[in-house]
Short mmCIF file of C-alpha atoms in Angstrom, two decimals:
data_model
loop_
_atom_site.label_atom_id
_atom_site.label_comp_id
_atom_site.label_asym_id
_atom_site.label_seq_id
_atom_site.Cartn_x
_atom_site.Cartn_y
_atom_site.Cartn_z
CA MET J 145 1.82 11.77 13.86
CA ASP J 146 2.76 7.98 13.70
CA GLY J 147 6.62 7.70 13.19
CA THR J 148 7.23 11.36 13.59
CA ILE J 149 6.00 12.35 16.95
CA ILE J 150 5.14 9.02 18.30
CA ASN J 151 6.01 5.43 17.95
CA SER J 152 3.15 3.08 17.08
CA ILE J 153 4.89 0.81 14.70
CA VAL J 154 4.67 -2.60 16.87
CA ALA J 155 0.82 -2.14 17.55
CA ALA J 156 0.19 -1.21 14.04
CA GLU J 157 2.10 -3.87 12.74
CA ARG J 158 0.20 -6.47 15.09
CA VAL J 159 -3.07 -5.31 13.79
CA TRP J 160 -2.27 -5.12 10.19
CA GLY J 161 0.08 -8.47 10.13
CA ASP J 162 -2.88 -10.27 11.77
CA TRP J 163 -5.25 -8.95 8.91
CA ALA J 164 -2.73 -9.44 5.96
CA ARG J 165 -2.35 -13.13 7.20
CA SER J 166 -6.25 -13.22 7.13
CA LYS J 167 -6.41 -12.30 3.61
CA GLY J 168 -3.51 -14.87 2.56
CA LEU J 169 -0.90 -12.13 2.13
CA ASP J 170 2.81 -12.38 2.17
CA VAL J 171 3.11 -10.45 5.53
CA GLU J 172 6.66 -9.72 5.18
CA LYS J 173 6.30 -8.02 1.75
CA PHE J 174 2.72 -6.39 2.71
CA MET J 175 4.17 -4.69 5.85
CA PRO J 176 6.23 -2.15 4.42
CA THR J 177 3.35 -0.72 2.17
CA MET J 178 0.89 0.26 4.65
CA HIS J 179 2.92 2.74 6.96
CA GLY J 180 1.91 6.18 6.22
CA ALA J 181 -1.02 5.74 4.10
CA ARG J 182 -4.73 5.81 4.72
CA GLY J 183 -5.85 2.25 5.34
CA VAL J 184 -8.47 2.48 2.88
CA ASP J 185 -5.88 3.61 0.24
CA THR J 186 -3.62 0.50 1.35
CA ILE J 187 -6.56 -1.83 1.00
CA GLY J 188 -8.00 -0.31 -2.11
CA LYS J 189 -4.60 -0.86 -3.99
CA LEU J 190 -4.41 -4.54 -3.23
CA ASN J 191 -7.53 -5.16 -5.34
CA LEU J 192 -8.53 -8.12 -3.40
CA PRO J 193 -11.78 -9.90 -4.74
CA GLY J 194 -14.80 -9.50 -2.39
CA VAL J 195 -12.96 -7.13 -0.22
CA ASP J 196 -14.42 -3.68 0.40
CA PRO J 197 -11.70 -1.22 1.25
CA ILE J 198 -13.86 0.94 3.17
CA ALA J 199 -15.43 -1.81 5.44
CA GLU J 200 -12.11 -3.47 6.04
CA SER J 201 -10.36 -0.33 7.04
CA ALA J 202 -13.22 0.38 9.43
CA LEU J 203 -12.68 -2.84 10.88
CA ILE J 204 -8.84 -2.38 11.24
CA MET J 205 -9.36 1.10 12.95
CA GLU J 206 -11.26 -0.21 15.54
CA ALA J 207 -8.78 -3.25 16.07
CA GLU J 208 -5.95 -0.42 16.55
CA ILE J 209 -8.24 1.50 18.77
CA ALA J 210 -8.18 -1.54 20.81
CA ASP J 211 -4.49 -2.38 20.71
CA LEU J 212 -2.54 0.70 21.98
CA GLU J 213 0.19 -1.22 23.80
CA GLY J 214 3.67 0.06 23.12
CA VAL J 215 2.47 3.32 21.76
CA VAL J 216 4.94 5.93 23.08
CA PRO J 217 6.02 9.28 22.23
CA LEU J 218 9.33 9.91 20.23
CA PRO J 219 12.04 10.95 22.72
CA GLY J 220 11.89 14.79 23.19
CA ALA J 221 8.77 15.00 21.09
CA ILE J 222 6.40 16.28 24.06
CA GLU J 223 8.91 19.09 25.22
CA PHE J 224 9.39 19.95 21.31
CA LEU J 225 5.88 20.13 20.67
CA ALA J 226 5.21 22.09 23.93
CA SER J 227 7.69 24.72 22.80
CA LEU J 228 5.69 25.62 19.77
CA PRO J 229 2.97 28.37 19.76
CA PRO J 230 -0.40 26.37 19.61
CA ASP J 231 -1.28 28.25 16.59
CA ARG J 232 1.73 27.69 14.54
CA TRP J 233 1.66 23.83 14.20
CA ALA J 234 -0.72 21.36 13.02
CA ILE J 235 -0.74 17.24 12.89
CA VAL J 236 -1.41 16.08 9.53
CA THR J 237 -1.92 12.19 9.43
CA SER J 238 -3.34 9.47 7.59
CA SER J 239 -4.84 7.98 10.66
CA PRO J 240 -8.57 8.50 11.34
CA LEU J 241 -9.61 10.83 13.99
CA ARG J 242 -10.67 8.60 16.69
CA LEU J 243 -7.52 6.47 16.25
CA ALA J 244 -5.56 9.58 16.23
CA HIS J 245 -7.04 10.72 19.50
CA ALA J 246 -6.64 7.43 20.99
CA ARG J 247 -2.91 7.16 20.11
CA LEU J 248 -1.91 10.75 20.79
CA ALA J 249 -3.75 10.18 24.29
CA VAL J 250 -1.66 6.93 25.32
CA ALA J 251 1.45 9.02 24.51
CA GLY J 252 0.61 11.71 26.49
CA ILE J 253 0.50 14.17 23.82
CA PRO J 254 -2.47 16.97 23.84
CA VAL J 255 -4.67 17.12 20.53
CA PRO J 256 -3.29 20.17 18.87
CA ARG J 257 -5.69 23.02 17.52
CA PHE J 258 -5.23 21.90 14.14
CA ILE J 259 -5.28 18.62 13.00
CA VAL J 260 -5.94 17.05 9.35
CA THR J 261 -6.79 13.03 9.45
CA ALA J 262 -7.76 10.57 6.98
CA GLU J 263 -11.48 11.70 6.90
CA ASP J 264 -10.34 15.31 5.95
CA VAL J 265 -9.16 14.34 2.20
CA LYS J 266 -10.41 12.43 -0.64
CA VAL J 267 -7.09 10.99 -1.48
CA GLY J 268 -4.28 10.15 0.82
CA LYS J 269 -0.52 10.58 1.03
CA PRO J 270 1.39 10.83 -1.49
CA ASP J 271 -1.08 13.15 -2.69
CA PRO J 272 -0.29 16.63 -1.42
CA GLN J 273 -3.71 17.71 -0.56
CA CYS J 274 -3.32 16.76 3.29
CA TYR J 275 -0.61 19.19 3.60
CA ILE J 276 -2.01 21.91 1.46
CA LEU J 277 -5.37 21.67 3.97
CA GLY J 278 -2.89 21.66 6.91
CA ALA J 279 -1.52 25.13 5.70
CA GLU J 280 -4.81 26.21 4.90
CA ARG J 281 -5.92 25.84 8.54
CA LEU J 282 -2.61 27.55 10.12
CA GLY J 283 -3.37 30.35 7.64
CA LEU J 284 0.09 29.84 5.75
CA ARG J 285 1.49 29.03 2.46
CA THR J 286 2.88 25.45 2.06
CA SER J 287 6.02 26.88 1.29
CA ASP J 288 6.28 28.62 4.63
CA CYS J 289 5.95 25.31 6.51
CA LEU J 290 8.23 22.43 7.56
CA VAL J 291 6.81 19.00 7.49
CA PHE J 292 8.27 16.29 9.58
CA GLU J 293 7.81 12.95 7.88
CA ASP J 294 9.10 9.28 8.25
CA VAL J 295 8.01 7.20 5.34
CA MET J 296 8.21 7.83 1.53
CA ALA J 297 4.49 8.40 0.87
CA GLY J 298 4.56 11.21 3.58
CA ILE J 299 7.90 12.70 2.11
CA LYS J 300 6.70 12.70 -1.59
CA ALA J 301 3.33 14.62 -0.10
CA GLY J 302 5.21 17.39 1.54
CA GLU J 303 7.56 17.76 -1.30
CA ALA J 304 4.30 18.05 -3.92
CA ALA J 305 2.96 20.51 -1.59
CA GLY J 306 6.00 22.53 -2.00
CA ALA J 307 6.86 22.78 1.68
CA ASP J 308 10.33 21.59 3.26
CA VAL J 309 10.80 18.42 4.79
CA VAL J 310 12.64 16.91 7.40
CA VAL J 311 12.66 13.04 7.68
CA ILE J 312 12.49 11.61 11.42
CA THR J 313 14.37 8.21 11.35
CA ALA J 314 13.70 7.14 15.06
CA THR J 315 11.45 4.04 13.77
CA HIS J 316 13.61 3.43 10.66
CA SER J 317 15.37 -0.47 10.59
CA HIS J 318 17.35 0.85 7.69
CA PRO J 319 18.99 4.01 6.49
CA VAL J 320 16.46 6.28 4.39
CA GLU J 321 17.94 7.57 1.13
CA THR J 322 16.82 11.22 1.25
CA PRO J 323 18.21 14.59 0.17
CA HIS J 324 16.39 16.21 3.07
CA PRO J 325 17.79 16.72 6.58
CA THR J 326 17.22 13.77 8.76
CA LEU J 327 16.81 13.79 13.05
CA PRO J 328 16.76 10.43 14.95
CA ASN J 329 14.23 12.16 17.34
CA TYR J 330 13.87 15.62 19.24
CA GLU J 331 16.23 15.21 22.07
CA ASN J 332 18.78 17.45 21.00
CA VAL J 333 16.55 20.07 19.11
CA ARG J 334 14.30 22.92 20.01
CA ALA J 335 12.12 25.37 18.20
CA HIS J 336 13.56 28.79 17.97
CA ILE J 337 11.47 31.88 17.31
CA GLU J 338 13.06 34.90 15.52
CA GLY J 339 12.65 38.51 16.04
CA ASN J 340 10.06 38.61 12.89
CA GLY J 341 8.13 35.80 14.21
CA ARG J 342 9.78 33.14 11.91
CA MET J 343 10.39 29.91 13.35
CA SER J 344 13.28 27.15 12.79
CA VAL J 345 14.68 24.29 14.40
CA VAL J 346 17.98 24.56 16.15
CA ARG J 347 20.22 22.32 17.92
CA LYS J 348 20.23 22.51 21.55
CA ALA J 349 23.72 23.96 23.20
CA SER J 350 25.72 21.04 24.36
#
């Protein structure tokens, strides 16, 4: 969701930056570590004395729900998603459900029929269980799924699940080293449904 169909990086970094400063962390070094992972996992890895990752991640979630300024859809994302059959795609996000709903709403993207959020898994990305669960909810094998990701934790999760991966680069400030196909956004692509029902992503005719 974040960084793949919506751009929430400015809002997220405002909230997480304030939190990191309040804990005496080096904000510049910390910031790249929080994208694409569940808040509870990000905080837990820090092993900060006296800090409860569950309680802290809940406070951060409330702050993120309260700060949605600058959350926007990626170019072409709304049209691309609208072209997909409702039962053939899902959101798989490290975001908690309430925050996912809030960000999708402000970005103008309807909540899909199928969604996997932070609460649905015991271990977050890069563990593949989120994408395995997403495929199960779609009634598909992961090997028949295409994962859209933007950060390494998500890319590794998609790979480990056995899915194909496309890397979305819209919010990247530097080139991503990846063997997977990349797209800046969805402006020049569309979904194509073949006669046998299989879907693919193709470039729009110029």
